[in-house]
């Protein structure tokens, strides 16, 4: 479905809305026209997101159907095994095998993965601890490759750490007020730090009470751009999964 078809369907729905009992005609299409850049950004996000949503729903439906069939099969085999035990007869070897765990089955694999993760989460131990700043930490973020960890604090400083050793790698200075959040770019790679080729490529973003967002180079860890225009302090920020937008 195209963007124009979505807009046309929305307009038709609004125009078909009935007039209320008090005479309020809600069929008028009302909107505040935005700039062309906003339109193109929304069209990009729609084009980016809809296929992924379609594929995700297709996988979910396939897994749901497979799960229902799997459960029905196992329940039937378990009932057959129970009836055989009550009758004092033995099931065929193949039939008895069907009542056990099938490690090659996709459903079983996901179940085992979930159980394994749950067990590890319950038994997590403290690996390392580090004093992050002299003021309270206000935000943190793991890099996409999980090798780096960023923090920001009320001191106005953001810091990048080695996730495994907790060793401080970079301190980002530039804001004039408390920091409220820090986020890695979706395409950031720890291996890019120190690379001249990635000096101007955005690696992180920080938000502050000074009403500014600063973008930091993945290679140089220096400020490559400052976003201004907010009239109040910033709170949380987030990159779009494509890495093209920051909100």
Short mmCIF file of C-alpha atoms in Angstrom, two decimals, residues 7-221:
data_model
loop_
_atom_site.label_atom_id
_atom_site.label_comp_id
_atom_site.label_asym_id
_atom_site.label_seq_id
_atom_site.Cartn_x
_atom_site.Cartn_y
_atom_site.Cartn_z
CA UNK A 7 -3.83 9.44 3.02
CA UNK A 8 -6.80 8.93 0.69
CA UNK A 9 -8.29 6.28 2.98
CA UNK A 10 -7.93 8.58 5.99
CA UNK A 11 -9.63 11.45 4.19
CA UNK A 12 -12.51 9.20 3.05
CA UNK A 13 -12.99 7.99 6.61
CA UNK A 14 -13.12 11.54 7.95
CA UNK A 15 -15.54 12.71 5.25
CA UNK A 16 -17.88 9.78 5.93
CA UNK A 17 -18.21 10.68 9.63
CA UNK A 18 -21.85 11.49 10.49
CA UNK A 19 -23.15 14.83 11.70
CA UNK A 20 -23.74 14.65 15.46
CA UNK A 21 -27.09 15.30 17.16
CA UNK A 22 -26.06 18.81 18.16
CA UNK A 23 -25.35 19.68 14.55
CA UNK A 24 -21.59 19.46 14.87
CA UNK A 25 -20.27 18.59 11.44
CA UNK A 26 -17.11 16.57 11.94
CA UNK A 27 -16.60 15.83 8.25
CA UNK A 28 -14.27 18.77 7.73
CA UNK A 29 -10.68 17.72 7.20
CA UNK A 30 -8.55 19.83 9.53
CA UNK A 31 -4.80 19.75 9.77
CA UNK A 32 -1.89 22.11 10.14
CA UNK A 33 0.26 21.96 7.05
CA UNK A 34 3.89 21.28 7.79
CA UNK A 35 7.03 21.87 5.75
CA UNK A 36 7.99 19.64 2.84
CA UNK A 37 10.90 18.20 4.85
CA UNK A 38 8.45 16.91 7.48
CA UNK A 39 6.31 15.29 4.80
CA UNK A 40 9.30 13.56 3.26
CA UNK A 41 10.49 12.40 6.69
CA UNK A 42 7.11 10.87 7.48
CA UNK A 43 6.94 9.20 4.08
CA UNK A 44 10.40 7.74 4.66
CA UNK A 45 9.43 6.43 8.10
CA UNK A 46 6.27 4.90 6.65
CA UNK A 47 8.18 3.25 3.81
CA UNK A 48 10.79 2.03 6.28
CA UNK A 49 8.39 0.74 8.92
CA UNK A 50 5.45 -0.81 7.06
CA UNK A 51 7.41 -3.60 5.31
CA UNK A 52 9.12 -4.48 8.59
CA UNK A 53 5.77 -4.56 10.39
CA UNK A 54 4.30 -6.72 7.63
CA UNK A 55 7.19 -9.19 7.83
CA UNK A 56 7.06 -9.23 11.64
CA UNK A 57 3.32 -9.98 11.63
CA UNK A 58 3.79 -12.71 9.02
CA UNK A 59 6.45 -14.40 11.17
CA UNK A 60 4.25 -14.06 14.27
CA UNK A 61 1.26 -15.63 12.50
CA UNK A 62 3.40 -18.46 11.17
CA UNK A 63 4.84 -19.15 14.62
CA UNK A 64 1.39 -18.98 16.20
CA UNK A 65 0.02 -21.51 13.73
CA UNK A 66 3.04 -23.77 14.27
CA UNK A 67 2.65 -23.47 18.04
CA UNK A 68 -1.03 -24.39 17.95
CA UNK A 69 -0.33 -27.40 15.72
CA UNK A 70 2.58 -28.42 17.94
CA UNK A 71 0.51 -28.20 21.12
CA UNK A 72 -2.34 -30.17 19.57
CA UNK A 73 0.06 -32.89 18.45
CA UNK A 74 1.72 -33.14 21.87
CA UNK A 75 -1.61 -33.16 23.70
CA UNK A 76 -2.91 -35.96 21.48
CA UNK A 77 0.24 -38.02 22.07
CA UNK A 78 0.11 -37.42 25.82
CA UNK A 79 -3.53 -38.52 25.97
CA UNK A 80 -2.65 -41.61 23.97
CA UNK A 81 0.23 -42.37 26.34
CA UNK A 82 -2.01 -41.87 29.37
CA UNK A 83 -4.67 -44.17 27.95
CA UNK A 84 -2.03 -46.78 27.18
CA UNK A 85 -0.72 -46.66 30.75
CA UNK A 86 -4.24 -46.98 32.19
CA UNK A 87 -4.93 -49.96 29.93
CA UNK A 88 -1.64 -51.52 30.89
CA UNK A 89 -0.37 -51.60 27.34
CA UNK A 90 2.83 -50.12 25.96
CA UNK A 91 2.92 -47.46 23.27
CA UNK A 92 4.89 -47.95 20.12
CA UNK A 93 8.42 -46.60 20.41
CA UNK A 94 7.82 -43.87 17.83
CA UNK A 95 4.67 -42.72 19.56
CA UNK A 96 6.38 -42.52 22.93
CA UNK A 97 9.21 -40.54 21.41
CA UNK A 98 6.70 -37.92 20.20
CA UNK A 99 5.78 -37.08 23.81
CA UNK A 100 9.35 -36.02 24.61
CA UNK A 101 11.21 -32.82 23.89
CA UNK A 102 12.19 -32.39 20.24
CA UNK A 103 15.32 -30.25 20.24
CA UNK A 104 15.20 -29.82 16.45
CA UNK A 105 11.72 -28.27 16.54
CA UNK A 106 11.60 -24.47 16.20
CA UNK A 107 9.06 -24.16 19.02
CA UNK A 108 11.23 -26.27 21.32
CA UNK A 109 14.31 -24.24 20.40
CA UNK A 110 12.60 -20.97 21.34
CA UNK A 111 11.32 -22.51 24.57
CA UNK A 112 14.78 -23.76 25.50
CA UNK A 113 16.30 -20.37 24.65
CA UNK A 114 13.76 -18.62 26.88
CA UNK A 115 14.40 -21.01 29.78
CA UNK A 116 18.15 -20.60 29.35
CA UNK A 117 17.92 -16.80 29.36
CA UNK A 118 15.57 -16.78 32.33
CA UNK A 119 17.99 -18.94 34.26
CA UNK A 120 20.92 -16.67 33.43
CA UNK A 121 18.95 -13.54 34.36
CA UNK A 122 18.01 -15.04 37.73
CA UNK A 123 21.65 -15.87 38.39
CA UNK A 124 23.26 -12.65 37.24
CA UNK A 125 26.26 -11.57 39.24
CA UNK A 126 27.97 -8.20 39.51
CA UNK A 127 30.88 -8.20 37.05
CA UNK A 128 32.27 -4.74 37.68
CA UNK A 129 31.44 -1.41 39.26
CA UNK A 130 32.71 2.05 38.47
CA UNK A 131 32.23 5.58 39.80
CA UNK A 132 30.66 7.28 36.81
CA UNK A 133 30.80 10.91 37.85
CA UNK A 134 30.91 13.34 40.76
CA UNK A 135 27.22 14.19 40.21
CA UNK A 136 24.20 11.87 39.78
CA UNK A 137 24.08 9.78 36.60
CA UNK A 138 21.06 10.84 34.54
CA UNK A 139 21.27 8.54 31.52
CA UNK A 140 23.09 5.56 30.08
CA UNK A 141 23.19 3.55 26.88
CA UNK A 142 24.90 0.44 25.49
CA UNK A 143 26.39 0.64 22.00
CA UNK A 144 24.77 -1.55 19.31
CA UNK A 145 27.74 -3.94 19.40
CA UNK A 146 27.58 -4.10 23.25
CA UNK A 147 31.29 -3.30 23.49
CA UNK A 148 30.87 0.27 24.76
CA UNK A 149 28.73 1.96 27.38
CA UNK A 150 27.90 5.67 27.61
CA UNK A 151 26.78 7.66 30.65
CA UNK A 152 25.74 11.25 31.22
CA UNK A 153 25.32 13.16 34.44
CA UNK A 154 24.29 16.37 36.12
CA UNK A 155 27.87 17.57 35.87
CA UNK A 156 27.26 18.25 32.16
CA UNK A 157 29.74 15.55 31.14
CA UNK A 158 29.09 12.46 29.05
CA UNK A 159 31.50 9.55 29.16
CA UNK A 160 32.17 6.51 27.02
CA UNK A 161 33.38 3.36 28.78
CA UNK A 162 34.64 -0.04 27.78
CA UNK A 163 31.69 -2.31 28.60
CA UNK A 164 33.84 -5.25 29.66
CA UNK A 165 36.56 -3.58 31.73
CA UNK A 166 34.68 -0.40 32.79
CA UNK A 167 37.70 1.59 31.62
CA UNK A 168 36.98 5.22 30.71
CA UNK A 169 37.65 5.82 27.01
CA UNK A 170 36.35 9.32 26.30
CA UNK A 171 34.86 12.30 28.11
CA UNK A 172 32.52 14.46 26.04
CA UNK A 173 32.57 18.14 27.02
CA UNK A 174 30.47 20.88 25.47
CA UNK A 175 27.16 21.35 27.26
CA UNK A 176 26.72 24.21 29.71
CA UNK A 177 24.08 22.54 31.89
CA UNK A 178 23.04 19.17 33.31
CA UNK A 179 22.73 16.32 30.83
CA UNK A 180 19.46 14.41 30.66
CA UNK A 181 20.19 11.60 28.19
CA UNK A 182 22.78 9.97 25.93
CA UNK A 183 22.19 7.58 23.03
CA UNK A 184 24.39 5.73 20.56
CA UNK A 185 23.66 5.92 16.85
CA UNK A 186 22.16 2.59 15.58
CA UNK A 187 25.11 2.06 13.23
CA UNK A 188 27.81 2.94 15.78
CA UNK A 189 30.74 0.54 16.02
CA UNK A 190 33.27 0.57 18.83
CA UNK A 191 35.98 -0.25 16.31
CA UNK A 192 35.35 3.15 14.67
CA UNK A 193 36.60 5.08 17.71
CA UNK A 194 39.90 6.74 16.87
CA UNK A 195 39.40 6.32 13.13
CA UNK A 196 39.87 9.42 10.97
CA UNK A 197 37.40 8.05 8.44
CA UNK A 198 34.62 8.12 11.04
CA UNK A 199 35.47 11.48 12.59
CA UNK A 200 32.48 13.26 11.04
CA UNK A 201 30.11 10.26 11.22
CA UNK A 202 27.59 10.66 14.04
CA UNK A 203 28.25 8.17 16.83
CA UNK A 204 26.34 9.54 19.81
CA UNK A 205 23.83 12.20 20.79
CA UNK A 206 23.45 13.97 24.12
CA UNK A 207 20.58 16.07 25.45
CA UNK A 208 20.79 18.75 28.10
CA UNK A 209 18.94 21.20 30.28
CA UNK A 210 20.69 23.89 28.20
CA UNK A 211 18.01 23.14 25.54
CA UNK A 212 20.54 21.76 23.08
CA UNK A 213 21.33 18.40 21.52
CA UNK A 214 24.91 17.70 20.54
CA UNK A 215 25.99 15.11 18.00
CA UNK A 216 29.40 13.52 18.52
CA UNK A 217 31.68 11.98 15.91
CA UNK A 218 32.08 8.21 16.08
CA UNK A 219 35.80 8.39 15.40
CA UNK A 220 36.90 11.62 17.07
CA UNK A 221 34.34 11.75 19.90
#
